[in-house]
Amino acid sequence: RNQQTLAFAKHYSVEVLTCHPADPASKGGVESSVKIAKADLVPKDTNLRDEYASFAELEAACTAFMDQVNTREHRTTRRRPVDMLAEEASSLHRVPDTAHTLAYGVGRRVPENTPMVSFDNAQYSVPAHLLGAEVFARFHGTGPDAQVVIVHVGAGGPVEVARHALARPG
């Protein structure tokens, strides 16, 4: 089993149920969600969408899509998901105040002698006070506007400490 997935599940107090390989019946709900998302969100000729101008525009489309599907009656339950969630909310456990580090990106150690971290075969600077500390790096966006975001999790929680345009490998 994937140790990162297990740590993520433990952090959020959830159980990860895996599907059986080559068994479409065990994937039913997930496969349907992917099919719906591809049909309604992924740009293509049939939904008259060539592309999204930004990641923020895609996020807005996802929010609008969720609002649409969560407020219409579900075919099986004959109830709106938003109403079912309101009823079940008191039974759900609280989500942790801080995200699991997997959400911040890939862990990197800042060397003791230089405030730089390696990520995707390139070097990125971080504040000098983080010498020797662990930080997390991840991509944000795609194409010419893509960036690398670097986060440090300190006593006060996660803080973005650097944001860079993609650097050339080397």
Short mmCIF file of C-alpha atoms in Angstrom, two decimals:
data_model
loop_
_atom_site.label_atom_id
_atom_site.label_comp_id
_atom_site.label_asym_id
_atom_site.label_seq_id
_atom_site.Cartn_x
_atom_site.Cartn_y
_atom_site.Cartn_z
CA ARG A 1 0.00 0.00 0.00
CA ASN A 2 1.12 3.53 -0.71
CA GLN A 3 2.55 5.02 2.49
CA GLN A 4 1.71 8.62 1.48
CA THR A 5 -1.90 7.63 0.91
CA LEU A 6 -2.05 5.88 4.28
CA ALA A 7 -0.56 8.92 6.06
CA PHE A 8 -3.03 11.20 4.27
CA ALA A 9 -5.96 8.97 5.29
CA LYS A 10 -4.79 8.85 8.91
CA HIS A 11 -4.46 12.64 9.04
CA TYR A 12 -8.06 13.11 7.87
CA SER A 13 -9.45 10.13 9.82
CA VAL A 14 -10.75 8.39 6.73
CA GLU A 15 -10.45 4.87 5.40
CA VAL A 16 -9.17 4.36 1.88
CA LEU A 17 -11.03 1.58 0.09
CA THR A 18 -9.21 0.42 -3.00
CA CYS A 19 -10.86 -1.04 -6.07
CA HIS A 20 -10.07 -4.47 -7.41
CA PRO A 21 -7.87 -4.36 -10.53
CA ALA A 22 -9.79 -4.87 -13.78
CA ASP A 23 -13.14 -4.89 -11.96
CA PRO A 24 -15.33 -2.05 -13.27
CA ALA A 25 -18.15 -2.95 -10.87
CA SER A 26 -16.02 -2.01 -7.85
CA LYS A 27 -15.27 1.40 -9.38
CA GLY A 28 -18.84 2.39 -10.29
CA GLY A 29 -19.32 5.67 -8.43
CA VAL A 30 -15.81 6.93 -9.04
CA GLU A 31 -15.91 6.06 -12.72
CA SER A 32 -19.22 7.91 -13.10
CA SER A 33 -17.79 11.01 -11.41
CA VAL A 34 -14.81 11.00 -13.75
CA LYS A 35 -17.10 10.52 -16.77
CA ILE A 36 -19.29 13.46 -15.70
CA ALA A 37 -16.30 15.72 -15.03
CA LYS A 38 -14.77 14.89 -18.41
CA ALA A 39 -18.06 15.56 -20.18
CA ASP A 40 -18.77 18.88 -18.46
CA LEU A 41 -15.40 20.37 -17.48
CA VAL A 42 -12.66 19.13 -19.79
CA PRO A 43 -12.39 21.45 -22.82
CA LYS A 44 -13.44 19.83 -26.08
CA ASP A 45 -15.62 20.45 -29.12
CA THR A 46 -18.77 18.90 -27.67
CA ASN A 47 -19.01 21.36 -24.77
CA LEU A 48 -17.85 24.31 -26.89
CA ARG A 49 -14.87 24.97 -24.63
CA ASP A 50 -11.39 25.13 -26.16
CA GLU A 51 -9.52 25.97 -22.97
CA TYR A 52 -9.60 27.85 -19.67
CA ALA A 53 -7.73 31.16 -19.54
CA SER A 54 -6.43 30.42 -16.04
CA PHE A 55 -6.57 27.89 -13.24
CA ALA A 56 -8.88 30.31 -11.40
CA GLU A 57 -11.31 30.09 -14.32
CA LEU A 58 -11.27 26.27 -14.12
CA GLU A 59 -11.87 26.49 -10.34
CA ALA A 60 -14.86 28.78 -10.98
CA ALA A 61 -16.22 26.31 -13.55
CA CYS A 62 -15.82 23.47 -11.01
CA THR A 63 -17.66 25.47 -8.34
CA ALA A 64 -20.51 26.28 -10.72
CA PHE A 65 -20.68 22.63 -11.79
CA MET A 66 -20.81 21.42 -8.16
CA ASP A 67 -23.55 23.93 -7.37
CA GLN A 68 -25.52 22.63 -10.35
CA VAL A 69 -25.22 18.91 -9.61
CA ASN A 70 -25.58 19.20 -5.84
CA THR A 71 -28.88 21.08 -6.07
CA ARG A 72 -30.67 18.75 -8.46
CA GLU A 73 -32.46 15.57 -7.46
CA HIS A 74 -30.29 12.45 -7.47
CA ARG A 75 -31.60 9.67 -9.71
CA THR A 76 -31.19 6.90 -7.12
CA THR A 77 -32.00 8.63 -3.82
CA ARG A 78 -34.59 11.03 -5.26
CA ARG A 79 -33.08 13.69 -2.99
CA ARG A 80 -30.81 16.66 -3.54
CA PRO A 81 -27.22 16.02 -2.34
CA VAL A 82 -27.12 19.47 -0.69
CA ASP A 83 -30.11 18.51 1.49
CA MET A 84 -28.60 15.14 2.39
CA LEU A 85 -25.34 16.82 3.41
CA ALA A 86 -27.22 19.24 5.67
CA GLU A 87 -28.84 16.27 7.44
CA GLU A 88 -25.58 14.33 7.76
CA ALA A 89 -23.33 17.26 8.74
CA SER A 90 -23.76 16.72 12.48
CA SER A 91 -22.51 13.12 12.10
CA LEU A 92 -19.33 14.08 10.25
CA HIS A 93 -16.04 14.62 12.08
CA ARG A 94 -14.25 17.94 11.93
CA VAL A 95 -11.60 18.37 9.25
CA PRO A 96 -8.16 19.11 10.76
CA ASP A 97 -7.22 22.79 10.94
CA THR A 98 -4.04 22.20 8.95
CA ALA A 99 -3.82 20.37 5.66
CA HIS A 100 -1.79 17.19 5.32
CA THR A 101 1.66 18.07 4.01
CA LEU A 102 0.95 16.11 0.84
CA ALA A 103 -1.29 19.04 -0.15
CA TYR A 104 1.69 21.42 0.02
CA GLY A 105 3.81 19.54 -2.48
CA VAL A 106 7.03 17.56 -2.41
CA GLY A 107 9.16 17.81 0.71
CA ARG A 108 12.62 19.34 0.30
CA ARG A 109 15.36 20.07 2.85
CA VAL A 110 17.01 23.51 2.60
CA PRO A 111 20.78 23.00 2.90
CA GLU A 112 22.57 24.44 5.96
CA ASN A 113 24.81 26.64 3.81
CA THR A 114 22.66 27.98 0.96
CA PRO A 115 19.01 29.06 0.87
CA MET A 116 18.11 27.12 -2.28
CA VAL A 117 16.05 24.01 -2.90
CA SER A 118 16.03 21.64 -5.85
CA PHE A 119 12.69 20.93 -7.47
CA ASP A 120 12.06 19.36 -10.87
CA ASN A 121 15.79 19.54 -11.73
CA ALA A 122 15.99 23.30 -11.07
CA GLN A 123 17.06 25.50 -8.15
CA TYR A 124 14.75 27.92 -6.33
CA SER A 125 15.62 30.42 -3.60
CA VAL A 126 13.96 30.54 -0.17
CA PRO A 127 14.41 33.01 2.70
CA ALA A 128 17.77 32.60 4.47
CA HIS A 129 16.13 32.02 7.87
CA LEU A 130 15.01 28.62 6.53
CA LEU A 131 18.54 27.19 6.28
CA GLY A 132 18.30 23.56 7.40
CA ALA A 133 14.48 23.56 7.44
CA GLU A 134 12.04 21.36 5.54
CA VAL A 135 9.91 23.09 2.91
CA PHE A 136 7.40 21.84 0.35
CA ALA A 137 7.43 22.69 -3.36
CA ARG A 138 4.68 22.30 -5.92
CA PHE A 139 3.66 23.55 -9.34
CA HIS A 140 0.92 26.15 -9.69
CA GLY A 141 -0.65 26.69 -13.10
CA THR A 142 0.50 25.52 -16.50
CA GLY A 143 2.06 26.93 -19.63
CA PRO A 144 4.01 30.20 -19.69
CA ASP A 145 2.41 31.41 -16.45
CA ALA A 146 3.33 28.26 -14.48
CA GLN A 147 5.00 28.86 -11.14
CA VAL A 148 6.67 26.96 -8.33
CA VAL A 149 5.19 27.64 -4.89
CA ILE A 150 7.27 26.89 -1.80
CA VAL A 151 5.62 26.46 1.61
CA HIS A 152 7.12 26.14 5.09
CA VAL A 153 5.10 24.66 7.95
CA GLY A 154 6.14 26.34 11.18
CA ALA A 155 4.62 26.75 14.63
CA GLY A 156 1.97 29.07 13.20
CA GLY A 157 1.01 26.64 10.45
CA PRO A 158 1.77 26.62 6.72
CA VAL A 159 3.12 29.80 5.12
CA GLU A 160 3.99 30.43 1.49
CA VAL A 161 7.62 31.56 1.63
CA ALA A 162 8.47 31.83 -2.07
CA ARG A 163 6.86 31.85 -5.49
CA HIS A 164 8.94 31.66 -8.67
CA ALA A 165 8.45 31.40 -12.40
CA LEU A 166 9.66 28.01 -13.63
CA ALA A 167 13.44 27.89 -13.82
CA ARG A 168 15.42 26.03 -16.42
CA PRO A 169 16.80 22.68 -15.29
CA GLY A 170 20.40 22.78 -14.22
#
